[in-house]
Amino acid sequence: MSLALSISELRKTYKSGVEALRGVQLEVKEGDFFALLGPNGAGKSTTIGIICSLVNKTSGKVTVFGHDIDLELEAAKTCIGLVPQEFNFNQFEPVFEIVVNQAGYYGIDRATASVRAEKYLKQLGLWDKRREMARELSGGMKRRLMIARALVHEPRLLILDEPTAGVDIEIRRSMWKFLREINEQGTTIILTTHYLEEAENLCKHIAIIDNGLTIESTEMRDLLRRLQQETFVFNSREAVSGMPSIAEYAVRKIDAQTFEVDVDKRQSLNELFSAFSAQGIHIDSMRNKSNRLEELFVRLTEEGKINAA
Amino acid sequence: MQLKAQYHAFTTILIKEFMRFIRIWVQTVLPAGITMALYFIIFGNLIGSQLADVHGQRYIDYIVPGIILMAVINNSYANVVSSFFSAKFQRHVEEMLVSPMPNYLILSGFVAGGVARGLVVGAVVTVVASFFVDLHFYSFGLTVLVLLMTAILFALAGFINAVYAKTFDDISIIPTFVLTPLTYLGGVFYSIDMLPRFWQSLSLGNPILYMVNAMRYGMLGVADINVFTAISIILSFVVGLFLFALWLLNRGIGVRS
Ligand SMILES: Nc1ncnc2c1ncn2[C@@H]1O[C@H](COP(=O)(O)OP(=O)(O)OP(=O)(O)O)[C@@H](O)[C@H]1O
Ligand SMILES: [Mg+2]
């Protein structure tokens, strides 16, 4: 399958002297749903800025669907739709105009642009707001406006920089559904987010950037498989006095009705449940202590800090 | 981008820019009409009636071309400097930067918007002028050409100002400290023949002098400067500023980090 995006040895040093990227490598296959993760200041937005020519790179190579941004910039730009991290529309322009004008900048005639603007504003639940000034929208609506704007020229690659920041649960779910649909229809998607369950839910591939370097780039499944141990939280129906003795498992009692257990990959939950039963403890509910991807993420970026030190 | 796509992109910017200043016409079109009417009343009627003819023209007739031109200069400049600066400031210039539009098209779009405002305001001032004087056009074609080229020149200058501007103060410094003095000293209200020799030669270094005289020639058929020289100078400024502005945009100065 061909590559939607390929980045090699990408470096960026800002005028302030900050070395934001120190050799980022990325490959995103066509049709992928790709998560680009990393802590604050890792260099995600800088990378995206360079791909979309909002930031000048210091060195390195970027190709979008085979078009090198140094040689075939126009062709590369035509393939990309960008939803940036910060709001960057004219606050005093009506919603409909923002979307139609964006199509215009891509060379689309006004009639076609209007039809498409209607389609995407409806899909994103903003059609009723089309005549309002952008600044009159709520934060979540502004995010959706930027998604509609990014789609109006029907790009093959959609890049979303924290599209769900500050968006409520219901809208976030509907955004996920929407993004999944357009991904299924063939649009390649790259997404950055700090909500790791979002990445786990949506994405097939994942890359982690830390300190301007790619520290991981793999399939989501493979990454999760690497998790050696998970921590579960159990709630018992009645208060338990004393400490249950379950030899093979590391059990911690949090309060009379709550236990935390570290479960190794080789161990089975069945035996753990039997052991609880044998002690006369009825388990009401159970959950992961934290999101699985989150545990991995923290571990990987911690390692980075240790290595750097 | 194909030619047709370029056409759509260009008209998108132009229409957007046009609607922007029309929507706020009280701030963008009206002030020039009022200020210039005051010039006609005070300098033209009240003071002008006490003055002798200049180059065989009544004083009020003599100053009309320069006053119209002054309005065009100020407004082409102001439109682009404020529009492009606010696009930078609110970051919606990024909407254009991510698009496949070539830089010369972005530049031309903003310049066309500035020219549109310059010409609309120029037309308003001309109508105002017609209440005070009988308008004549020695050469209508030349008049329009000079107005158009001057509008392009100052729209480009406004663009360059906006590229370098970092704060809202920066967009008023040049108009106040450079543009206004040069316009007043550019022979709008007098002929440089009236000046001592030293000031005459100094005035020849002022590009606005050439535009005012070319414009006056277009309307009245009199000028301090050879019209051909004047047009050539304006044209070289237009070309020079266009190339410079395009270079700035290609380098991403002020818009890309
Ligand atoms: N315009 C700029 N000028 C100077 N330094 C910058 C600029 N933009 C970003 N940086 C610096 O570059 C580094 C990477 O920033 P970037 O915005 O790419 O991080 P990020 O991964 O997107 O973080 P976040 O998750 O907080 O959005 C940071 O140290 C930041 O301070
Ligand atoms: Mg960011």
Coordinates of C-alpha atoms and ligand atoms in Angstrom, one line a residue:
Chain A
M1 CA 0.0 0.0 0.0
S2 CA 1.3 3.5 -0.7
L3 CA 2.3 6.0 1.9
A4 CA 0.1 9.0 2.8
L5 CA 2.9 10.6 4.7
S6 CA 6.6 9.9 5.1
I7 CA 8.9 12.0 7.3
S8 CA 12.5 11.4 7.7
E9 CA 15.1 13.1 9.8
L10 CA 12.9 16.1 10.4
R11 CA 14.6 18.8 12.5
K12 CA 13.4 22.2 13.6
T13 CA 15.2 24.8 15.7
Y14 CA 13.0 27.9 16.3
K15 CA 14.6 31.3 16.2
S16 CA 14.4 31.4 19.9
G17 CA 16.9 28.6 19.9
V18 CA 14.4 25.9 21.0
E19 CA 15.2 22.6 19.4
A20 CA 11.7 21.4 18.9
L21 CA 12.4 18.5 16.6
R22 CA 15.6 16.5 16.6
G23 CA 15.1 13.9 13.9
V24 CA 11.5 12.8 13.7
Q25 CA 10.7 9.8 11.6
L26 CA 7.2 8.9 10.6
E27 CA 5.4 6.7 8.1
V28 CA 1.7 6.7 7.7
K29 CA 0.0 4.3 5.3
E30 CA -2.8 5.3 3.0
G31 CA -6.2 4.6 4.7
D32 CA -4.7 4.5 8.2
F33 CA -6.1 6.0 11.3
F34 CA -2.9 7.2 13.0
A35 CA -2.4 8.5 16.5
L36 CA 0.5 10.9 17.1
L37 CA 1.0 11.1 20.8
G38 CA 3.5 12.8 23.1
P39 CA 3.6 15.0 26.2
N40 CA 3.1 18.7 26.1
G41 CA 5.9 20.4 24.2
A42 CA 7.0 17.1 22.5
G43 CA 6.9 18.6 19.0
K44 CA 3.6 17.3 17.7
S45 CA 2.2 20.6 16.6
T46 CA 5.6 21.6 15.2
T47 CA 5.7 18.5 13.1
I48 CA 2.1 19.1 11.8
G49 CA 3.0 22.8 11.2
I50 CA 5.9 21.7 8.9
I51 CA 3.7 19.2 7.0
C52 CA 1.2 21.9 6.3
S53 CA 3.8 24.6 5.6
L54 CA 2.9 26.8 8.5
V55 CA 6.4 26.3 9.9
N56 CA 9.6 26.3 8.0
K57 CA 11.7 23.2 8.7
T58 CA 15.3 23.4 9.5
S59 CA 16.2 20.1 7.7
G60 CA 14.7 16.8 6.8
K61 CA 12.3 15.4 4.2
V62 CA 8.5 15.3 4.1
T63 CA 6.5 13.7 1.4
V64 CA 2.7 13.6 1.2
F65 CA 1.3 10.9 -1.1
G66 CA 4.7 10.9 -2.8
H67 CA 4.9 14.7 -3.3
D68 CA 8.0 16.1 -1.7
I69 CA 7.0 19.4 0.0
D70 CA 10.2 21.0 -1.3
L71 CA 9.6 20.1 -4.9
E72 CA 5.8 19.7 -5.3
L73 CA 4.4 21.9 -2.6
E74 CA 1.1 22.7 -4.3
A75 CA 0.3 19.0 -5.0
A76 CA 1.2 18.1 -1.5
K77 CA -1.0 20.9 0.0
T78 CA -4.0 19.8 -2.1
C79 CA -3.9 16.4 -0.4
I80 CA -4.1 17.8 3.1
G81 CA -6.8 19.1 5.3
L82 CA -5.7 20.6 8.6
V83 CA -7.6 21.1 11.9
P84 CA -5.1 23.1 13.9
Q85 CA -4.7 23.1 17.7
E86 CA -5.5 26.8 18.1
F87 CA -8.6 28.5 16.6
N88 CA -7.4 30.2 13.5
F89 CA -10.4 31.5 11.7
N90 CA -11.6 35.1 11.4
Q91 CA -13.7 35.6 14.5
F92 CA -15.8 38.2 12.7
E93 CA -16.7 36.1 9.7
P94 CA -20.0 34.1 9.5
V95 CA -19.6 30.3 9.7
F96 CA -20.8 29.6 6.2
E97 CA -18.5 32.1 4.7
I98 CA -15.5 30.7 6.5
V99 CA -16.1 27.3 4.9
V100 CA -17.0 28.5 1.5
N101 CA -14.0 30.8 1.3
Q102 CA -11.6 28.0 2.3
A103 CA -12.9 26.1 -0.6
G104 CA -12.2 29.1 -2.8
Y105 CA -8.6 29.2 -1.7
Y106 CA -8.3 25.7 -3.0
G107 CA -9.6 26.9 -6.4
I108 CA -13.1 25.5 -6.1
D109 CA -15.9 27.6 -7.7
R110 CA -18.5 29.1 -5.4
A111 CA -21.4 27.0 -6.4
T112 CA -19.6 23.7 -5.7
A113 CA -18.2 25.3 -2.5
S114 CA -21.6 26.2 -1.2
V115 CA -23.0 22.6 -1.8
R116 CA -20.0 21.1 0.0
A117 CA -20.2 23.7 2.9
E118 CA -23.8 22.7 3.4
K119 CA -23.0 19.0 3.4
Y120 CA -20.2 19.3 6.0
L121 CA -21.9 21.8 8.2
K122 CA -24.9 19.6 8.3
Q123 CA -22.8 16.5 9.1
L124 CA -21.1 18.3 11.9
G125 CA -24.3 19.8 13.3
L126 CA -23.5 23.4 12.5
W127 CA -26.0 24.1 9.8
D128 CA -28.3 26.1 12.2
K129 CA -25.3 28.3 13.1
R130 CA -24.3 29.0 9.5
R131 CA -25.1 32.7 9.7
E132 CA -23.5 33.4 13.0
M133 CA -20.2 35.0 13.5
A134 CA -17.5 32.4 14.4
R135 CA -16.9 34.1 17.7
E136 CA -20.4 33.5 18.8
L137 CA -19.9 29.7 18.7
S138 CA -19.1 27.6 21.8
G139 CA -15.6 26.1 22.0
G140 CA -16.8 22.7 20.8
M141 CA -18.7 24.2 17.9
K142 CA -15.5 26.1 16.9
R143 CA -13.6 22.8 16.8
R144 CA -16.3 21.3 14.6
L145 CA -16.2 24.4 12.4
M146 CA -12.5 23.8 11.8
I147 CA -13.3 20.2 10.9
A148 CA -15.9 21.2 8.3
R149 CA -13.4 23.8 6.9
A150 CA -10.7 21.2 6.7
L151 CA -12.9 18.8 4.7
V152 CA -14.4 21.2 2.2
H153 CA -11.8 20.5 -0.5
E154 CA -12.1 16.8 0.2
P155 CA -8.5 16.0 1.2
R156 CA -7.1 12.5 1.1
L157 CA -5.2 13.1 4.4
L158 CA -6.9 14.8 7.3
I159 CA -4.7 16.0 10.1
L160 CA -6.3 16.9 13.4
D161 CA -4.3 18.5 16.2
E162 CA -6.2 17.8 19.4
P163 CA -9.7 18.1 17.9
T164 CA -11.5 16.9 21.0
A165 CA -9.8 19.3 23.5
G166 CA -12.6 20.9 25.5
V167 CA -15.4 19.0 23.8
D168 CA -18.1 17.3 25.9
I169 CA -18.6 13.5 26.0
E170 CA -21.6 13.4 23.8
I171 CA -20.1 15.5 21.0
R172 CA -16.8 13.7 21.4
R173 CA -18.5 10.4 20.7
S174 CA -20.3 11.8 17.7
M175 CA -17.0 13.2 16.4
W176 CA -15.4 9.8 16.8
K177 CA -18.3 8.2 14.9
F178 CA -17.9 10.8 12.2
L179 CA -14.1 10.4 11.9
R180 CA -14.5 6.6 11.8
E181 CA -16.9 7.0 8.9
I182 CA -14.8 9.2 6.8
N183 CA -11.8 7.0 7.5
E184 CA -13.8 4.0 6.3
Q185 CA -14.6 5.9 3.2
G186 CA -10.9 6.2 2.5
T187 CA -9.6 9.3 4.1
T188 CA -6.3 8.8 5.9
I189 CA -6.4 10.4 9.4
I190 CA -3.7 11.6 11.7
L191 CA -4.8 12.6 15.1
T192 CA -3.1 14.0 18.2
T193 CA -4.8 13.8 21.5
H194 CA -4.0 13.7 25.2
Y195 CA -7.0 11.4 25.8
L196 CA -5.4 8.1 25.4
E197 CA -8.6 6.0 25.4
E198 CA -9.5 8.1 22.4
A199 CA -6.4 7.0 20.6
E200 CA -6.9 3.4 21.7
N201 CA -10.5 3.5 20.5
L202 CA -9.9 5.0 17.1
C203 CA -6.5 4.4 15.9
K204 CA -4.8 1.5 14.1
H205 CA -1.3 2.8 14.3
I206 CA 0.4 4.9 16.9
A207 CA 3.6 6.9 17.1
I208 CA 4.9 8.6 20.3
I209 CA 7.1 11.7 20.0
D210 CA 9.0 12.8 23.0
N211 CA 11.5 15.6 23.2
G212 CA 11.5 16.0 19.4
L213 CA 12.3 12.4 18.7
T214 CA 10.0 9.5 17.6
I215 CA 10.4 7.0 20.5
E216 CA 7.8 4.5 19.2
S217 CA 5.9 3.9 16.0
T218 CA 3.9 0.7 15.7
E219 CA 0.5 -1.0 15.5
M220 CA -1.8 -0.2 18.3
R221 CA -2.4 -4.0 18.9
D222 CA 1.3 -4.7 19.1
L223 CA 1.9 -1.9 21.5
L224 CA -0.9 -3.0 23.9
R225 CA 0.4 -6.6 23.8
R226 CA 3.7 -5.4 25.2
L227 CA 2.0 -4.4 28.4
Q228 CA 3.4 -6.9 30.9
Q229 CA 1.2 -6.3 33.8
E230 CA -2.2 -4.6 34.4
T231 CA -3.6 -3.3 37.6
F232 CA -7.3 -4.0 38.3
V233 CA -9.5 -2.5 41.0
F234 CA -12.1 -4.8 42.6
N235 CA -15.1 -3.8 44.7
S236 CA -16.5 -6.4 47.1
R237 CA -20.2 -6.5 48.1
E238 CA -19.6 -6.5 51.8
A239 CA -16.9 -5.0 53.9
V240 CA -13.9 -7.4 54.4
S241 CA -12.2 -7.5 57.7
G242 CA -8.5 -8.3 57.6
M243 CA -6.4 -9.0 54.6
P244 CA -7.4 -11.7 52.1
S245 CA -4.5 -14.1 51.6
I246 CA -4.2 -14.7 47.9
A247 CA -0.7 -16.0 47.6
E248 CA 0.3 -15.7 43.9
Y249 CA -1.1 -12.2 43.4
A250 CA 0.0 -8.9 44.7
V251 CA -3.1 -7.6 46.5
R252 CA -3.4 -4.2 48.1
K253 CA -6.3 -3.3 50.3
I254 CA -7.4 0.3 49.6
D255 CA -10.4 0.3 52.0
A256 CA -12.8 -2.3 53.5
Q257 CA -14.5 -2.9 50.1
T258 CA -11.8 -2.0 47.6
F259 CA -8.7 -4.0 46.5
E260 CA -6.1 -3.3 43.9
V261 CA -4.4 -6.3 42.3
D262 CA -1.4 -6.4 39.9
V263 CA -2.0 -9.1 37.4
D264 CA 0.9 -10.4 35.3
K265 CA 0.3 -11.3 31.7
R266 CA 0.9 -14.9 32.4
Q267 CA -1.6 -15.0 35.2
S268 CA -5.3 -15.6 34.7
L269 CA -8.2 -13.7 36.1
N270 CA -10.2 -16.9 36.5
E271 CA -7.9 -18.1 39.3
L272 CA -8.1 -14.7 40.9
F273 CA -11.8 -14.8 41.0
S274 CA -11.8 -18.4 42.5
A275 CA -9.4 -17.2 45.2
F276 CA -11.7 -14.3 46.1
S277 CA -14.7 -16.8 46.2
A278 CA -12.7 -19.2 48.4
Q279 CA -12.2 -16.3 50.9
G280 CA -15.9 -15.6 50.9
I281 CA -15.5 -12.3 49.1
H282 CA -18.2 -11.5 46.6
I283 CA -16.9 -9.2 43.8
D284 CA -19.4 -6.7 42.6
S285 CA -17.5 -4.9 40.0
M286 CA -14.0 -4.7 38.5
R287 CA -12.2 -2.1 36.3
N288 CA -8.8 -1.3 35.0
K289 CA -7.0 1.1 37.3
S290 CA -5.9 3.2 34.4
N291 CA -6.2 3.1 30.6
R292 CA -3.9 0.4 29.3
L293 CA -2.4 2.7 26.7
E294 CA -1.9 5.3 29.4
E295 CA 0.2 3.0 31.4
L296 CA 2.4 2.2 28.5
F297 CA 2.7 5.8 27.5
V298 CA 3.8 6.9 30.9
R299 CA 6.3 4.1 31.0
L300 CA 7.7 4.9 27.6
T301 CA 8.0 8.6 28.2
E302 CA 9.5 8.0 31.7
E303 CA 12.2 5.8 30.1
G304 CA 12.9 8.7 27.8
K305 CA 13.5 11.0 30.7
I306 CA 15.8 8.5 32.4
N307 CA 17.8 7.9 29.3
A308 CA 18.1 11.6 28.7
A309 CA 19.3 12.2 32.3
Chain B
M1 CA -3.0 25.4 -9.6
Q2 CA -4.7 25.6 -12.9
L3 CA -5.7 28.9 -14.3
K4 CA -9.3 28.5 -13.6
A5 CA -8.7 27.4 -10.0
Q6 CA -6.4 30.5 -9.7
Y7 CA -9.2 32.6 -10.9
H8 CA -11.6 31.2 -8.2
A9 CA -9.0 31.7 -5.5
F10 CA -8.3 35.2 -6.5
T11 CA -11.9 36.3 -6.7
T12 CA -12.5 34.6 -3.3
I13 CA -9.9 37.0 -1.7
L14 CA -11.1 40.0 -3.7
I15 CA -14.8 39.6 -2.8
K16 CA -13.9 38.9 0.8
E17 CA -11.8 42.0 1.0
F18 CA -14.4 44.1 -0.8
M19 CA -17.2 43.0 1.5
R20 CA -15.0 43.7 4.5
F21 CA -14.6 47.4 3.8
I22 CA -18.1 47.8 2.4
R23 CA -19.6 46.3 5.6
I24 CA -17.8 48.9 7.7
W25 CA -18.1 51.8 5.2
V26 CA -18.7 54.3 8.0
Q27 CA -15.1 53.7 9.0
T28 CA -13.6 53.1 5.6
V29 CA -15.4 55.2 3.0
L30 CA -17.1 58.0 4.8
P31 CA -14.2 59.6 6.6
A32 CA -12.3 60.4 3.4
G33 CA -15.4 62.0 1.9
I34 CA -15.8 64.3 4.9
T35 CA -12.1 65.2 5.3
M36 CA -11.8 66.0 1.6
A37 CA -14.9 68.1 1.7
L38 CA -13.3 70.1 4.5
Y39 CA -10.2 70.6 2.4
F40 CA -12.3 71.9 -0.5
I41 CA -14.2 74.3 1.8
I42 CA -11.2 75.6 3.7
F43 CA -8.3 75.5 1.3
G44 CA -10.4 75.7 -1.8
N45 CA -13.2 78.2 -1.1
L46 CA -12.2 80.2 2.0
I47 CA -8.4 80.5 1.6
G48 CA -8.2 79.7 -2.1
S49 CA -10.4 82.5 -3.1
Q50 CA -7.8 84.9 -1.7
L51 CA -5.0 83.4 -3.7
A52 CA -3.7 84.0 -7.2
D53 CA -4.0 81.5 -9.9
V54 CA -1.4 78.7 -10.2
H55 CA -0.2 77.8 -13.7
G56 CA -3.2 79.6 -15.0
Q57 CA -5.6 77.5 -12.9
R58 CA -7.9 78.7 -10.1
Y59 CA -6.4 77.5 -6.8
I60 CA -9.3 75.2 -6.0
D61 CA -9.1 73.6 -9.4
Y62 CA -5.4 73.2 -9.0
I63 CA -5.6 71.2 -5.7
V64 CA -8.5 68.9 -6.8
P65 CA -6.3 66.2 -8.5
G66 CA -3.9 66.0 -5.6
I67 CA -6.8 65.7 -3.0
I68 CA -8.4 62.9 -4.9
L69 CA -5.1 61.2 -5.2
M70 CA -4.4 61.7 -1.5
A71 CA -7.6 59.8 -0.7
V72 CA -6.7 57.0 -3.0
I73 CA -3.2 56.7 -1.4
N74 CA -4.4 56.7 2.2
N75 CA -7.2 54.2 1.6
S76 CA -5.4 51.6 -0.6
Y77 CA -2.6 51.6 2.0
A78 CA -4.9 51.5 5.1
N79 CA -7.0 48.7 3.6
V80 CA -4.2 46.3 3.0
V81 CA -2.2 47.1 6.1
S82 CA -5.1 46.6 8.4
S83 CA -6.6 43.6 6.6
F84 CA -3.4 41.7 6.3
F85 CA -2.2 42.6 9.8
S86 CA -5.4 41.4 11.3
A87 CA -5.3 38.2 9.2
K88 CA -1.8 37.6 10.7
F89 CA -2.9 38.6 14.2
Q90 CA -6.0 36.4 14.3
R91 CA -4.0 33.8 12.4
H92 CA -6.5 33.3 9.7
V93 CA -3.8 34.0 7.2
E94 CA -3.1 30.3 7.8
E95 CA -6.2 29.5 5.9
M96 CA -4.4 30.8 2.8
L97 CA -1.0 29.5 3.7
V98 CA -2.1 25.9 4.0
S99 CA -3.9 26.1 0.6
P100 CA -2.2 25.5 -2.7
M101 CA -2.6 29.1 -3.7
P102 CA 0.7 30.4 -5.0
N103 CA 2.1 33.4 -3.1
Y104 CA 1.7 35.9 -5.9
L105 CA -2.0 35.1 -5.9
I106 CA -2.3 35.8 -2.2
L107 CA -0.4 39.0 -2.6
S108 CA -2.5 40.0 -5.7
G109 CA -5.7 39.3 -3.9
F110 CA -4.9 41.6 -1.0
V111 CA -3.6 44.3 -3.3
A112 CA -6.8 44.1 -5.4
G113 CA -8.8 44.6 -2.3
G114 CA -6.8 47.7 -1.4
V115 CA -7.1 49.0 -5.0
A116 CA -10.9 48.4 -4.8
R117 CA -11.1 50.5 -1.6
G118 CA -8.8 53.2 -3.0
L119 CA -10.9 53.5 -6.2
V120 CA -14.3 53.5 -4.3
V121 CA -13.1 56.2 -2.0
G122 CA -11.5 58.1 -5.0
A123 CA -14.9 58.0 -6.7
V124 CA -16.6 59.3 -3.6
V125 CA -14.1 62.2 -3.3
T126 CA -14.5 63.0 -6.9
V127 CA -18.2 63.2 -6.5
V128 CA -17.7 65.5 -3.5
A129 CA -15.3 67.6 -5.6
S130 CA -17.9 68.0 -8.3
F131 CA -20.0 70.1 -5.8
F132 CA -17.2 72.6 -5.6
V133 CA -15.7 72.7 -9.0
D134 CA -16.5 71.9 -12.6
L135 CA -14.5 68.7 -13.2
H136 CA -12.5 68.5 -16.4
F137 CA -10.4 65.7 -17.7
Y138 CA -7.6 66.7 -19.9
S139 CA -7.0 63.0 -20.5
F140 CA -9.4 60.7 -18.8
G141 CA -7.4 57.6 -19.7
L142 CA -4.2 59.0 -18.2
T143 CA -6.1 60.0 -15.0
V144 CA -7.5 56.5 -14.5
L145 CA -4.1 55.0 -15.2
V146 CA -2.3 57.1 -12.7
L147 CA -5.0 56.4 -10.0
L148 CA -4.8 52.7 -10.7
M149 CA -1.0 52.5 -10.5
T150 CA -0.9 54.7 -7.4
A151 CA -3.5 52.5 -5.7
I152 CA -1.5 49.4 -6.6
L153 CA 1.7 51.0 -5.3
F154 CA 0.3 51.9 -2.0
A155 CA -1.6 48.7 -1.5
L156 CA 1.8 46.9 -1.9
A157 CA 3.4 49.3 0.5
G158 CA 0.6 48.6 3.0
F159 CA 1.2 44.9 2.6
I160 CA 4.9 45.2 3.3
N161 CA 4.1 47.3 6.4
A162 CA 1.7 44.6 7.6
V163 CA 4.3 41.9 7.1
Y164 CA 6.7 43.6 9.4
A165 CA 4.1 44.9 11.9
K166 CA 4.1 43.1 15.3
T167 CA 1.6 45.3 17.1
F168 CA -1.4 47.5 16.1
D169 CA 0.9 50.6 16.8
D170 CA 3.2 49.4 14.0
I171 CA 0.5 49.8 11.4
S172 CA -0.1 53.5 12.2
I173 CA 3.6 54.5 12.5
I174 CA 4.4 54.6 8.8
P175 CA 1.1 56.4 7.7
T176 CA 1.6 59.0 10.4
F177 CA 5.4 59.6 10.1
V178 CA 6.1 58.8 6.5
L179 CA 3.0 58.8 4.3
T180 CA 1.3 61.9 5.5
P181 CA 4.4 64.2 5.4
L182 CA 5.4 62.9 2.0
T183 CA 1.9 63.5 0.7
Y184 CA 1.7 67.0 2.0
L185 CA 5.2 67.8 0.7
G186 CA 4.3 66.1 -2.6
G187 CA 2.9 69.2 -4.1
V188 CA -0.8 68.5 -3.4
F189 CA -1.4 72.1 -2.3
Y190 CA 1.4 74.0 -4.2
S191 CA 3.6 73.9 -7.2
I192 CA 7.2 73.2 -6.5
D193 CA 8.0 76.2 -8.7
M194 CA 7.0 78.3 -5.6
L195 CA 9.7 76.7 -3.5
P196 CA 13.3 77.9 -3.1
R197 CA 15.8 76.0 -5.3
F198 CA 17.1 73.7 -2.5
W199 CA 13.6 72.6 -1.5
Q200 CA 12.7 72.1 -5.2
S201 CA 15.5 69.6 -5.7
L202 CA 14.8 67.9 -2.4
S203 CA 11.1 67.5 -3.5
L204 CA 12.3 65.6 -6.5
G205 CA 13.3 62.8 -4.2
N206 CA 9.7 62.4 -3.1
P207 CA 7.9 59.7 -5.1
I208 CA 4.5 61.2 -4.3
L209 CA 5.4 64.4 -6.1
Y210 CA 5.5 62.4 -9.4
M211 CA 2.1 60.8 -8.8
V212 CA 0.4 64.1 -7.9
N213 CA 1.8 65.8 -11.0
A214 CA 0.9 63.0 -13.3
M215 CA -2.6 63.1 -11.9
R216 CA -2.8 66.8 -12.3
Y217 CA -1.6 66.5 -15.8
G218 CA -4.4 64.0 -16.5
M219 CA -7.0 66.3 -15.2
L220 CA -5.7 69.8 -15.9
G221 CA -3.0 69.3 -18.5
V222 CA -0.4 71.1 -16.3
A223 CA 2.4 69.6 -14.3
D224 CA 5.8 70.4 -12.7
I225 CA 7.2 67.1 -14.0
N226 CA 7.4 65.4 -17.4
V227 CA 4.5 62.9 -17.4
F228 CA 6.5 60.2 -19.1
T229 CA 9.1 60.4 -16.3
A230 CA 6.4 60.4 -13.7
I231 CA 4.7 57.2 -15.1
S232 CA 8.0 55.4 -15.4
I233 CA 8.9 56.2 -11.8
I234 CA 5.5 55.0 -10.6
L235 CA 5.8 51.8 -12.6
S236 CA 9.3 51.0 -11.3
F237 CA 8.1 51.5 -7.8
V238 CA 5.2 49.1 -8.4
V239 CA 7.4 46.4 -9.9
G240 CA 10.0 46.9 -7.2
L241 CA 7.6 46.7 -4.3
F242 CA 5.7 43.8 -5.8
L243 CA 8.9 41.7 -6.1
F244 CA 9.9 42.7 -2.6
A245 CA 6.5 41.8 -1.1
L246 CA 6.6 38.5 -2.9
W247 CA 10.0 37.7 -1.7
L248 CA 8.9 38.4 1.9
L249 CA 5.9 36.1 1.4
N250 CA 8.1 33.4 -0.1
R251 CA 10.4 33.6 2.8
G252 CA 7.5 33.4 5.2
I253 CA 8.7 36.6 7.0
G254 CA 6.2 37.6 9.7
V255 CA 3.8 34.7 8.8
R256 CA 5.7 31.4 9.3
S257 CA 8.0 30.5 12.2
Ligands
LIG1 N1 6.5 29.6 17.4 C1 7.4 29.0 18.3 N2 8.5 29.7 18.6 C2 9.4 29.2 19.5 N3 9.3 28.0 20.1 C3 8.2 27.3 19.8 C4 7.2 27.8 18.9 N4 6.2 26.8 18.8 C5 6.5 25.8 19.6 N5 7.7 26.1 20.2 C6 8.5 25.2 21.1 O1 8.7 24.0 20.5 C7 8.5 22.9 21.3 C8 7.4 21.9 20.8 O2 6.2 22.6 20.7 P1 4.9 21.9 20.1 O3 3.9 23.0 20.0 O4 5.3 21.3 18.8 O5 4.5 20.8 21.1 P2 3.3 19.8 21.1 O6 3.8 18.5 21.1 O7 2.3 20.2 20.1 O8 2.7 20.2 22.6 P3 1.2 20.2 23.1 O9 0.8 18.9 23.5 O10 1.3 21.1 24.4 O11 0.3 20.9 22.1 C9 8.1 23.5 22.7 O12 9.3 23.5 23.5 C10 7.6 24.9 22.4 O13 7.9 25.7 23.4
MG2 MG 0.4 20.9 20.1

